[in-house]
Amino acid sequence: MRNMGQDSVGRFLRFSLWAVVLCLIALCSSDALAARKKRAPKKRIASKKGVVSKTAFQARVRRAIKRQCVRPGRLGLYIRSVSTAQTLYSHNAATRRIPASNVKLFTAAAALARLGPDYRFATDFYAKGGVRGGVLRGDLYLKGYGDPLFVHEKMRDLVRRLKLRGVRRIEGDLVADDTFFDDKKHGRGWRVGRSIKPYLAPHGALSLNFGLANVLVAPGDRIGGPARANLEPSSRALRLWAKVKTSRGRHPKIWVGRRRSKGKDLVQVGGSFPAGSRMRTYRVPVTDPTAFTAGAVAAEFERQGIALRGGIRRAATPPDARLLARNLSPPLSEVVSGLNKFSNNFVAEQVLKTMGAETHGAPGTAEKGLRVMRDFLLSVGVSAKEIALADGSGLSRMNRASPRSLAVLLEAAHNDFRLRPEFMASLAVFGVDGTVKKRRRRGVDSRRVRVKTGVLNGVRAFSGYAAAGNGEILAFSILMNGNACRPKSLTGELVRSMAALNRSFSSPVNAHLKGAREIMARPMPKPSVRDGWRRRSSPRPDPAEEDDLEELGPGIVPIAESPQDDSPGESPAEAAPAEGSGAWPSKSGAGGRNRE
């Protein structure tokens, strides 16, 4: 019995000891967990209501600038509510900076206001003599009015129209008339030198294919043999020298050059091209756009069976010459779409000089166009002290504009119904098309953000519109000079901040549209296969932390410069661009991206 009692006491003591040990372990664990929770930062839980006040919005923008900018003094930012006419944020907003391609916003808005969205550019054939038995007696005049979208296919159609008029032989010369513009081929302050970058293409009243010659390269029949290389369009002003071999591998190694030889542009192409690869197009700016266009028309005459007995020369079209055939561009509303979405420098300069010629008389010059643009900007409220413009594309580093001047223009264009539809449609949709096609959306409804980018060495610009969560429309402009900030990160944070704005507001102009604003605040439905749309995955994220490239357009491949490259019935007076039809060319592409 005594042994049994001792065993019971022993078991009780062991049980008590284990209970004490377990309690101590539990107590220590709870203390450690409490300490860990105390040290751990609290997770920020975003409110479903978003940013509900102006003060909270400003604080969020300040945090973004502090995180992403190493030199905030070189940043200019201005955000304004178009719906309430209220400034939401301002940081160095009146300081003039290099705006890069954001200058195209000024050019597009001024052109829509002064020329009208239905304006069309013409390219005409005139003659003084009559056509008898298929023979044109005398010279044929080719007059250009600065059409920025006059491409190879349009030129063929124009020659076909001439042939339908019964012309089979021309006894005189083909006379090229480029007097609608002056003879300056590049903007003031452009750093051209010996460069053959496509975005530096020359402009002129009689230009073809964005001032670019297409070099088409395809593999040959066997490895080690010559590859195929051709020029398109063919022109009497161009010659091709090609030394490209068909090789193994996956990536082409091509260089392209250009130099003057015997009064013509000698386009050089060399290197290796992999067997089995698709044909590639390399674009080279021509030296003389008028000679290039006239030479291409003469080559097209030969292709379509029209005999040209004379030569090619330049002169003005006589006032009493008769119109034989005409090509009309798409309306200006489509032209500015390519101008802004793809940041086309050539198109911008053509439009600028056309404004000058139509307002102040031919020849159109950059100075006349800038005068028209400046007068327009002052009329919509832009301060003369905040702008100093040198060209229409923004490629010149002599341009200066403040973020506030750009936002004032955006607000004026939005509030003017004559400009708003075409102007807003010309801007790139964030993460969908144009120069911001590859931008990461990160939860932002891309259809609520439309922007114009700008890129030069050490310069980044980002301006446009954003629709907030409450339907409020914001106009904003961000100008960064001197590598002040991380461009993509900063613009992405600011776009998300504007999209998150969900305050209650009362518009002095549109207070009665509360129901419409509530509809705008709802997320747009995704397209379905039933609606005839194909579901598309979101674009792949761009791993590089650098700003948006101003794209050349579909199918364009960058080139490597060669070390051998060297620089070198109605009268035309009464004729004005009239109505017609056309479309933005898809094959020839847009010809200019704004990078140095």
Coordinates of C-alpha atoms in Angstrom, one line a residue:
M1 CA 0.0 0.0 0.0
R2 CA 2.9 2.3 0.9
N3 CA 4.4 1.6 -2.5
M4 CA 1.2 2.4 -4.3
G5 CA 0.8 5.7 -2.4
Q6 CA 4.4 6.7 -3.3
D7 CA 3.7 5.9 -7.0
S8 CA 0.6 8.1 -7.0
V9 CA 2.5 11.0 -5.4
G10 CA 5.2 10.5 -8.0
R11 CA 2.8 10.6 -10.9
F12 CA 1.1 13.7 -9.5
L13 CA 4.4 15.5 -9.2
R14 CA 5.5 14.5 -12.7
F15 CA 2.1 15.7 -14.1
S16 CA 2.3 19.0 -12.2
L17 CA 5.9 19.6 -13.5
W18 CA 4.9 18.9 -17.1
A19 CA 1.9 21.3 -16.7
V20 CA 4.1 24.0 -15.4
V21 CA 6.6 23.5 -18.3
L22 CA 3.8 23.7 -20.8
C23 CA 2.4 26.8 -19.3
L24 CA 5.8 28.5 -19.4
I25 CA 6.3 27.5 -23.0
A26 CA 2.8 28.9 -23.9
L27 CA 3.5 32.1 -22.0
C28 CA 6.8 32.7 -23.8
S29 CA 5.3 31.9 -27.2
S30 CA 2.5 34.4 -26.6
D31 CA 4.9 37.1 -25.5
A32 CA 7.1 36.5 -28.5
L33 CA 4.1 36.7 -30.9
A34 CA 2.9 39.9 -29.2
A35 CA 6.4 41.4 -29.6
R36 CA 6.5 40.3 -33.3
K37 CA 3.1 41.8 -34.0
K38 CA 4.2 45.0 -32.3
R39 CA 7.4 45.3 -34.4
A40 CA 5.7 44.3 -37.7
P41 CA 4.5 47.3 -39.8
K42 CA 0.8 47.6 -40.2
K43 CA -0.4 46.7 -43.7
R44 CA -2.1 49.6 -45.5
I45 CA -5.6 48.6 -46.4
A46 CA -6.8 50.7 -49.3
S47 CA -10.2 52.2 -48.9
K48 CA -12.8 51.2 -51.4
K49 CA -13.8 54.8 -51.5
G50 CA -10.3 55.8 -52.8
V51 CA -9.0 59.3 -52.2
V52 CA -11.9 61.3 -51.0
S53 CA -10.4 64.8 -50.5
K54 CA -8.1 67.2 -52.3
T55 CA -5.8 67.2 -49.2
A56 CA -5.4 63.4 -49.3
F57 CA -4.8 63.5 -53.1
Q58 CA -2.1 66.1 -52.7
A59 CA -0.5 64.1 -49.9
R60 CA -0.4 61.0 -52.1
V61 CA 1.2 63.0 -55.0
R62 CA 3.8 64.4 -52.7
R63 CA 4.7 60.9 -51.5
A64 CA 5.1 59.7 -55.1
I65 CA 7.4 62.6 -55.9
K66 CA 9.5 61.9 -52.8
R67 CA 9.8 58.2 -53.6
Q68 CA 10.6 58.5 -57.3
C69 CA 12.5 61.8 -57.7
V70 CA 16.1 62.5 -56.8
R71 CA 16.0 66.1 -58.1
P72 CA 12.5 67.4 -57.5
G73 CA 13.6 70.9 -58.5
R74 CA 14.0 69.7 -62.1
L75 CA 10.4 68.4 -62.2
G76 CA 7.4 70.4 -63.3
L77 CA 3.9 69.1 -62.5
Y78 CA 0.5 70.6 -62.9
I79 CA -2.9 68.8 -62.3
R80 CA -6.2 70.6 -62.9
S81 CA -9.8 69.4 -62.7
V82 CA -11.5 70.2 -66.0
S83 CA -14.8 69.4 -64.4
T84 CA -14.5 72.0 -61.6
A85 CA -12.0 74.4 -63.0
Q86 CA -9.9 73.8 -59.9
T87 CA -6.1 73.3 -59.6
L88 CA -5.5 70.1 -57.6
Y89 CA -1.6 70.1 -57.6
S90 CA 1.1 72.5 -58.7
H91 CA 4.9 71.9 -58.5
N92 CA 7.1 74.3 -60.5
A93 CA 4.2 74.6 -62.8
A94 CA 5.1 78.0 -64.4
T95 CA 8.8 77.1 -65.0
R96 CA 9.6 76.6 -68.7
R97 CA 11.3 73.4 -69.6
I98 CA 12.1 71.4 -72.7
P99 CA 8.8 69.7 -73.6
A100 CA 10.0 67.3 -76.3
S101 CA 7.2 65.8 -78.3
N102 CA 4.5 67.4 -76.1
V103 CA 4.9 70.4 -78.5
K104 CA 2.8 68.2 -80.8
L105 CA -0.2 68.9 -78.6
F106 CA 0.1 72.6 -79.5
T107 CA 0.5 71.8 -83.2
A108 CA -2.5 69.4 -83.3
A109 CA -4.9 71.7 -81.4
A110 CA -3.9 74.8 -83.4
A111 CA -4.3 72.9 -86.7
L112 CA -7.8 71.6 -85.8
A113 CA -8.8 75.1 -84.7
R114 CA -7.4 77.0 -87.7
L115 CA -7.6 74.5 -90.6
G116 CA -10.6 72.5 -89.3
P117 CA -11.0 68.7 -88.8
D118 CA -12.2 68.2 -92.4
Y119 CA -9.2 69.9 -94.0
R120 CA -7.5 67.7 -96.7
F121 CA -4.1 68.0 -98.3
A122 CA -3.9 67.7 -102.1
T123 CA -1.3 66.5 -104.7
D124 CA -2.2 67.4 -108.3
F125 CA -1.3 66.9 -111.9
Y126 CA -1.7 70.0 -114.1
A127 CA -1.0 70.7 -117.8
K128 CA -1.3 73.6 -120.2
G129 CA -1.6 71.6 -123.4
G130 CA -4.4 69.3 -124.4
V131 CA -4.6 65.5 -124.6
R132 CA -5.3 64.2 -128.1
G133 CA -5.0 60.6 -129.1
G134 CA -3.4 59.7 -125.8
V135 CA -0.6 62.3 -126.3
L136 CA -0.2 65.2 -123.9
R137 CA 1.4 68.1 -125.7
G138 CA 3.7 70.1 -123.4
D139 CA 4.8 69.7 -119.9
L140 CA 3.1 67.9 -117.0
Y141 CA 3.2 69.6 -113.7
L142 CA 3.2 67.8 -110.4
K143 CA 2.2 70.2 -107.6
G144 CA 2.3 69.3 -103.9
Y145 CA 0.4 71.0 -101.1
G146 CA 2.3 69.4 -98.2
D147 CA 0.3 66.1 -97.9
P148 CA 2.0 64.3 -94.9
L149 CA 0.3 61.0 -95.8
F150 CA 1.2 60.8 -99.6
V151 CA 2.6 57.3 -99.7
H152 CA 3.6 54.9 -102.4
E153 CA 0.0 53.5 -102.8
K154 CA -1.5 56.9 -103.1
M155 CA 1.1 57.9 -105.7
R156 CA 0.2 54.9 -107.8
D157 CA -3.5 55.8 -107.6
L158 CA -2.7 59.3 -108.7
V159 CA -0.8 58.1 -111.8
R160 CA -3.7 55.7 -112.5
R161 CA -6.2 58.6 -112.5
L162 CA -4.0 60.4 -115.0
K163 CA -4.0 57.3 -117.2
L164 CA -7.8 57.2 -117.0
R165 CA -7.8 60.7 -118.5
G166 CA -6.4 59.1 -121.6
V167 CA -2.8 60.1 -121.2
R168 CA -0.4 57.5 -122.7
R169 CA 2.5 59.7 -123.7
I170 CA 3.9 63.0 -122.4
E171 CA 5.8 65.0 -125.0
G172 CA 7.3 67.5 -122.5
D173 CA 9.0 67.3 -119.1
L174 CA 7.7 66.3 -115.7
V175 CA 7.9 69.5 -113.7
A176 CA 8.0 69.2 -109.9
D177 CA 6.4 72.1 -108.1
D178 CA 7.2 72.4 -104.4
T179 CA 6.6 76.1 -104.0
F180 CA 3.8 75.8 -101.5
F181 CA 6.5 75.5 -98.8
D182 CA 9.9 77.1 -98.5
D183 CA 13.1 75.1 -99.2
K184 CA 14.1 74.4 -95.6
K185 CA 14.1 70.7 -95.0
H186 CA 14.6 70.5 -91.2
G187 CA 13.4 72.4 -88.2
R188 CA 15.4 75.0 -86.3
G189 CA 17.7 73.5 -83.8
W190 CA 17.6 69.9 -85.2
R191 CA 20.8 68.0 -84.7
V192 CA 20.9 66.3 -88.1
G193 CA 24.6 66.2 -89.1
R194 CA 25.3 63.0 -90.9
S195 CA 22.6 61.0 -89.2
I196 CA 20.2 58.9 -91.2
K197 CA 17.7 58.2 -88.4
P198 CA 14.2 57.9 -89.7
Y199 CA 12.8 60.5 -87.2
L200 CA 15.1 63.1 -88.9
A201 CA 13.4 62.7 -92.3
P202 CA 13.3 66.0 -94.3
H203 CA 10.0 67.7 -95.0
G204 CA 8.7 69.5 -98.1
A205 CA 5.6 70.5 -100.0
L206 CA 6.1 67.6 -102.5
S207 CA 7.1 64.6 -100.3
L208 CA 6.5 60.9 -100.6
N209 CA 6.4 58.1 -98.0
F210 CA 7.3 60.4 -95.0
G211 CA 10.5 61.4 -96.7
L212 CA 11.8 57.8 -96.4
A213 CA 13.0 55.2 -98.8
N214 CA 12.2 51.6 -97.9
V215 CA 15.0 49.0 -98.1
L216 CA 13.5 45.5 -98.3
V217 CA 15.8 42.7 -97.4
A218 CA 15.0 38.9 -97.6
P219 CA 17.1 35.8 -97.5
G220 CA 18.4 34.2 -100.7
D221 CA 18.0 30.7 -102.0
R222 CA 21.1 29.2 -100.3
I223 CA 23.3 29.8 -97.3
G224 CA 26.4 31.7 -98.3
G225 CA 24.7 33.2 -101.4
P226 CA 23.5 36.7 -101.8
A227 CA 20.3 37.9 -100.0
R228 CA 17.6 39.8 -101.8
A229 CA 17.5 43.6 -101.4
N230 CA 15.3 46.1 -103.2
L231 CA 14.2 49.7 -102.9
E232 CA 10.6 50.7 -102.5
P233 CA 9.4 52.8 -104.1
S234 CA 11.8 52.8 -107.0
S235 CA 12.9 56.3 -108.0
R236 CA 15.2 57.9 -110.5
A237 CA 16.7 59.9 -107.7
L238 CA 17.9 56.7 -105.9
R239 CA 20.4 54.0 -106.5
L240 CA 21.0 50.8 -104.4
W241 CA 24.3 49.2 -103.5
A242 CA 23.7 45.9 -101.8
K243 CA 26.1 43.3 -100.4
V244 CA 24.1 41.1 -98.0
K245 CA 24.8 37.4 -97.6
T246 CA 22.4 34.7 -96.6
S247 CA 23.6 33.1 -93.3
R248 CA 22.9 30.7 -90.6
G249 CA 21.6 31.9 -87.2
R250 CA 18.5 33.7 -86.0
H251 CA 19.2 37.4 -86.0
P252 CA 20.1 39.6 -89.0
K253 CA 23.2 41.7 -88.8
I254 CA 22.4 44.6 -91.3
W255 CA 23.9 48.0 -91.7
V256 CA 22.4 50.7 -93.9
G257 CA 24.1 53.9 -95.1
R258 CA 23.5 56.7 -97.6
R259 CA 25.7 59.1 -99.5
R260 CA 25.4 61.4 -102.5
S261 CA 26.8 60.0 -105.8
K262 CA 26.4 61.6 -109.3
G263 CA 23.5 63.8 -108.1
K264 CA 21.6 60.9 -106.6
D265 CA 21.2 59.2 -103.2
L266 CA 23.2 56.0 -103.1
V267 CA 21.6 53.8 -100.5
Q268 CA 24.0 51.1 -99.2
V269 CA 23.0 48.0 -97.4
G270 CA 25.4 45.2 -96.2
G271 CA 25.8 42.4 -93.7
S272 CA 24.2 39.0 -93.2
F273 CA 20.6 37.9 -93.2
P274 CA 19.5 34.5 -91.7
A275 CA 18.0 31.9 -94.0
G276 CA 14.3 31.2 -93.2
S277 CA 13.8 34.7 -91.8
R278 CA 10.9 36.9 -92.8
M279 CA 11.6 39.9 -95.0
R280 CA 12.5 43.1 -93.1
T281 CA 12.1 46.7 -93.9
Y282 CA 14.8 49.3 -93.1
R283 CA 13.9 53.0 -93.6
V284 CA 16.4 55.6 -94.8
P285 CA 15.6 59.4 -95.1
V286 CA 16.2 60.8 -98.5
T287 CA 18.3 63.9 -99.1
D288 CA 15.9 65.7 -101.5
P289 CA 12.2 64.9 -101.0
T290 CA 11.1 66.7 -104.1
A291 CA 13.6 64.9 -106.4
F292 CA 12.7 61.6 -104.7
T293 CA 8.9 62.1 -105.3
A294 CA 9.3 63.2 -108.9
G295 CA 11.7 60.3 -109.6
A296 CA 9.2 57.8 -108.1
V297 CA 6.4 59.3 -110.3
A298 CA 8.5 58.9 -113.4
A299 CA 9.3 55.3 -112.5
E300 CA 5.6 54.7 -112.0
F301 CA 4.9 56.1 -115.4
E302 CA 7.1 53.5 -116.9
R303 CA 5.5 50.7 -114.8
Q304 CA 2.0 51.7 -115.9
G305 CA 2.9 52.2 -119.6
I306 CA 3.0 56.0 -119.8
A307 CA 5.9 57.3 -121.9
L308 CA 7.8 60.4 -120.7
R309 CA 9.7 61.9 -123.6
G310 CA 11.2 64.7 -121.6
G311 CA 13.2 65.0 -118.4
I312 CA 12.5 66.0 -114.8
R313 CA 12.9 69.6 -113.6
R314 CA 11.6 72.0 -111.0
A315 CA 9.5 75.1 -111.6
A316 CA 6.2 76.7 -110.5
T317 CA 3.0 75.7 -112.1
P318 CA 1.6 78.4 -114.5
P319 CA -1.6 80.0 -113.2
D320 CA -3.5 79.1 -116.4
A321 CA -2.7 75.4 -116.2
R322 CA -5.6 72.9 -116.0
L323 CA -6.2 70.3 -113.4
L324 CA -5.9 66.7 -114.8
A325 CA -5.8 64.5 -111.7
R326 CA -5.9 64.9 -107.9
N327 CA -5.1 62.9 -104.8
L328 CA -6.6 63.9 -101.5
S329 CA -5.4 63.0 -98.1
P330 CA -7.6 61.7 -95.3
P331 CA -9.2 64.5 -93.2
L332 CA -7.0 66.4 -90.7
S333 CA -8.8 64.6 -87.9
E334 CA -7.1 61.3 -89.0
V335 CA -3.8 63.1 -89.7
V336 CA -3.5 64.4 -86.1
S337 CA -4.3 60.9 -84.8
G338 CA -1.1 59.6 -86.3
L339 CA 0.7 62.7 -85.4
N340 CA 0.0 62.3 -81.6
K341 CA -0.4 58.6 -81.1
F342 CA 2.9 57.7 -82.9
S343 CA 4.6 61.1 -82.3
N344 CA 5.4 61.5 -86.0
N345 CA 7.9 64.4 -86.5
F346 CA 7.5 64.6 -90.3
V347 CA 3.7 64.9 -90.0
A348 CA 4.0 67.6 -87.4
E349 CA 6.3 69.8 -89.5
Q350 CA 4.1 69.3 -92.6
V351 CA 1.0 70.4 -90.7
L352 CA 2.9 73.4 -89.2
K353 CA 4.0 74.8 -92.5
T354 CA 0.5 74.2 -94.0
M355 CA -1.0 76.3 -91.2
G356 CA 1.4 79.1 -92.2
A357 CA 0.7 78.8 -95.9
E358 CA -3.1 78.8 -95.5
T359 CA -3.1 81.6 -93.0
H360 CA -0.4 84.0 -94.2
G361 CA 0.0 82.8 -97.8
A362 CA 2.5 80.6 -99.7
P363 CA 5.3 79.7 -99.3
G364 CA 4.5 78.1 -95.9
T365 CA 7.4 78.4 -93.5
A366 CA 8.0 77.3 -89.9
E367 CA 8.0 80.9 -88.8
K368 CA 4.5 81.5 -90.3
G369 CA 3.2 78.3 -88.8
L370 CA 4.6 79.2 -85.3
R371 CA 3.0 82.6 -85.5
V372 CA -0.4 80.9 -86.1
M373 CA 0.2 78.5 -83.3
R374 CA 1.3 81.2 -80.9
D375 CA -1.8 83.4 -81.7
F376 CA -4.0 80.4 -81.0
L377 CA -2.4 79.5 -77.7
L378 CA -2.7 83.1 -76.5
S379 CA -6.3 83.1 -77.5
V380 CA -7.1 80.1 -75.2
G381 CA -5.4 81.5 -72.2
V382 CA -1.8 80.3 -72.4
S383 CA 0.7 82.8 -71.0
A384 CA 3.2 84.2 -73.5
K385 CA 5.8 84.1 -70.8
E386 CA 5.5 80.3 -70.4
I387 CA 6.1 79.3 -74.1
A388 CA 9.0 79.7 -76.6
L389 CA 8.6 77.4 -79.6
A390 CA 11.1 76.6 -82.4
D391 CA 9.4 73.9 -84.4
G392 CA 6.1 71.9 -84.6
S393 CA 7.4 68.5 -83.5
G394 CA 9.3 69.1 -80.3
L395 CA 12.5 67.6 -81.7
S396 CA 14.4 70.9 -81.3
R397 CA 16.0 71.4 -77.9
M398 CA 15.3 75.2 -78.3
N399 CA 11.6 74.6 -77.4
R400 CA 10.4 75.7 -74.0
A401 CA 7.0 75.3 -72.3
S402 CA 5.7 75.1 -68.8
P403 CA 3.5 72.3 -67.4
R404 CA 0.8 74.9 -66.8
S405 CA 0.8 76.0 -70.4
L406 CA 0.2 72.4 -71.6
A407 CA -2.6 71.8 -69.0
V408 CA -4.3 75.1 -70.0
L409 CA -4.3 74.0 -73.6
L410 CA -5.7 70.6 -72.6
E411 CA -8.5 72.2 -70.6
A412 CA -9.3 74.6 -73.5
A413 CA -9.5 71.8 -76.0
H414 CA -11.7 69.7 -73.7
N415 CA -14.1 72.6 -73.2
D416 CA -14.4 73.5 -76.9
F417 CA -16.7 71.0 -78.5
R418 CA -15.4 71.9 -81.9
L419 CA -12.0 70.5 -80.9
R420 CA -12.7 67.9 -78.2
P421 CA -13.7 64.8 -80.1
E422 CA -10.9 64.8 -82.7
F423 CA -8.3 66.1 -80.3
M424 CA -8.9 63.6 -77.5
A425 CA -9.2 60.7 -80.0
S426 CA -5.7 61.6 -81.3
L427 CA -4.0 60.9 -77.9
A428 CA -2.6 57.4 -77.1
V429 CA -4.7 55.2 -74.9
F430 CA -2.6 54.2 -71.8
G431 CA -1.4 50.6 -72.2
V432 CA -3.3 50.0 -75.5
D433 CA -1.8 51.9 -78.5
G434 CA 0.6 54.4 -79.7
T435 CA 3.8 55.3 -77.7
V436 CA 2.3 53.9 -74.5
K437 CA 1.2 50.6 -75.8
K438 CA 3.6 48.6 -73.6
R439 CA 3.0 50.5 -70.4
R440 CA 1.9 48.4 -67.4
R441 CA -1.6 49.2 -66.3
R442 CA -1.5 47.8 -62.8
G443 CA -5.2 48.0 -62.1
V444 CA -5.8 51.3 -64.0
D445 CA -8.6 51.2 -66.5
S446 CA -6.6 52.2 -69.6
R447 CA -9.6 53.6 -71.4
R448 CA -9.8 56.3 -68.7
V449 CA -6.3 57.7 -69.5
R450 CA -5.2 59.4 -72.8
V451 CA -1.7 60.8 -73.0
K452 CA 1.0 62.3 -75.2
T453 CA 4.6 61.3 -74.4
G454 CA 7.8 63.1 -75.1
V455 CA 11.4 61.7 -75.1
L456 CA 14.8 63.4 -75.7
N457 CA 18.1 62.7 -74.1
G458 CA 17.6 63.8 -70.5
V459 CA 14.0 64.9 -71.1
R460 CA 10.8 63.1 -70.4
A461 CA 7.3 64.5 -70.9
F462 CA 3.9 63.1 -70.1
S463 CA 0.7 65.1 -70.6
G464 CA -3.0 64.3 -71.2
Y465 CA -6.3 63.4 -69.5
A466 CA -7.4 61.1 -66.8
A467 CA -10.9 60.2 -65.7
A468 CA -11.1 59.8 -61.9
G469 CA -13.2 57.2 -60.1
N470 CA -16.0 59.7 -59.6
G471 CA -16.1 60.7 -63.3
E472 CA -14.1 63.9 -62.8
I473 CA -11.9 64.8 -65.8
L474 CA -8.3 65.8 -64.9
A475 CA -5.9 67.6 -67.3
F476 CA -2.3 67.0 -66.3
S477 CA 1.3 67.7 -67.5
I478 CA 4.5 66.3 -66.2
L479 CA 7.9 67.6 -67.5
M480 CA 11.2 66.2 -66.3
N481 CA 14.5 67.6 -67.4
G482 CA 18.0 66.4 -66.4
N483 CA 17.0 62.9 -65.3
A484 CA 15.2 64.3 -62.3
C485 CA 13.0 61.2 -61.6
R486 CA 12.3 57.6 -62.6
P487 CA 9.9 58.4 -65.4
K488 CA 7.9 55.3 -65.7
S489 CA 7.5 54.8 -61.9
L490 CA 6.5 58.4 -61.3
T491 CA 4.0 58.6 -64.1
G492 CA 2.6 55.3 -63.2
E493 CA 2.0 56.4 -59.6
L494 CA 0.5 59.7 -60.6
V495 CA -1.9 58.0 -63.0
R496 CA -3.0 55.6 -60.3
S497 CA -3.4 58.5 -57.9
M498 CA -5.6 60.4 -60.3
A499 CA -7.7 57.3 -61.1
A500 CA -8.2 56.8 -57.3
L501 CA -9.6 60.2 -56.8
N502 CA -13.2 59.6 -55.6
R503 CA -14.2 62.9 -53.9
S504 CA -17.6 64.4 -54.2
F505 CA -17.6 67.4 -56.4
S506 CA -19.9 69.9 -58.0
S507 CA -19.2 71.3 -61.4
P508 CA -20.3 74.9 -62.0
V509 CA -20.9 74.0 -65.6
N510 CA -22.1 70.4 -65.5
A511 CA -23.9 70.2 -62.1
H512 CA -27.0 68.8 -63.8
L513 CA -25.0 65.8 -65.2
K514 CA -24.7 64.0 -61.9
G515 CA -26.3 60.9 -63.3
A516 CA -23.9 60.9 -66.2
R517 CA -20.9 61.2 -63.9
E518 CA -22.2 58.2 -61.9
I519 CA -22.4 56.2 -65.1
M520 CA -18.8 57.2 -66.0
A521 CA -17.6 56.1 -62.6
R522 CA -18.7 52.5 -63.3
P523 CA -16.0 50.2 -64.8
M524 CA -16.5 49.7 -68.5
P525 CA -17.6 46.2 -69.5
K526 CA -15.1 43.9 -71.0
P527 CA -15.7 43.0 -74.6
S528 CA -17.0 39.5 -75.2
V529 CA -16.9 37.1 -78.1
R530 CA -20.6 37.5 -78.5
D531 CA -20.1 41.2 -79.3
G532 CA -17.7 40.3 -82.2
W533 CA -14.6 41.1 -80.2
R534 CA -11.8 38.7 -79.5
R535 CA -10.5 38.6 -75.9
R536 CA -7.0 40.0 -75.7
S537 CA -4.5 39.4 -73.0
S538 CA -3.0 42.4 -71.3
P539 CA 0.4 43.5 -72.7
R540 CA 3.5 42.0 -71.4
P541 CA 5.2 44.1 -68.8
D542 CA 8.3 46.0 -70.0
P543 CA 11.2 45.0 -67.7
A544 CA 13.3 48.0 -68.5
E545 CA 12.9 51.0 -66.2
E546 CA 13.2 53.6 -68.9
D547 CA 10.6 56.0 -70.5
D548 CA 8.4 55.3 -73.4
L549 CA 9.9 55.1 -76.9
E550 CA 8.3 57.3 -79.6
E551 CA 7.5 54.4 -82.0
L552 CA 8.2 54.6 -85.7
G553 CA 5.0 52.7 -86.5
P554 CA 4.1 49.1 -87.5
G555 CA 6.8 46.9 -88.9
I556 CA 9.6 49.4 -88.7
V557 CA 13.1 48.1 -87.7
P558 CA 15.8 50.3 -86.3
I559 CA 18.9 50.6 -88.5
A560 CA 22.6 50.6 -87.8
E561 CA 24.4 53.5 -89.4
S562 CA 27.2 52.8 -91.9
P563 CA 30.6 54.4 -91.2
Q564 CA 30.6 55.3 -94.9
D565 CA 27.5 57.5 -94.6
D566 CA 27.8 61.0 -96.1
S567 CA 25.5 64.0 -95.6
P568 CA 25.4 66.0 -98.3
G569 CA -9.9 72.7 -115.4
E570 CA -8.9 74.9 -112.6
S571 CA -5.7 76.8 -112.1
P572 CA -3.2 75.8 -109.4
A573 CA -3.6 79.3 -107.8
E574 CA -7.3 78.6 -107.3
A575 CA -6.9 75.0 -106.4
A576 CA -7.3 74.2 -102.7
P577 CA -7.5 70.9 -101.0
A578 CA -11.2 69.7 -101.3
E579 CA -13.1 66.8 -100.0
G580 CA -12.1 63.3 -100.8
S581 CA -11.4 59.9 -99.2
G582 CA -8.5 58.0 -97.8
A583 CA -7.2 56.2 -94.8
W584 CA -4.2 56.3 -92.5
P585 CA -1.6 54.0 -94.3
S586 CA -0.9 50.8 -92.6
K587 CA 1.8 49.4 -94.8
S588 CA 4.1 52.3 -95.1
G589 CA 4.0 53.1 -91.4
A590 CA 4.5 56.3 -89.5
G591 CA 7.9 57.9 -90.0
G592 CA 9.2 59.5 -86.9
R593 CA 10.0 58.8 -83.3
N594 CA 11.3 61.5 -81.1
R595 CA 14.6 60.3 -79.7
E596 CA 18.1 61.6 -80.0

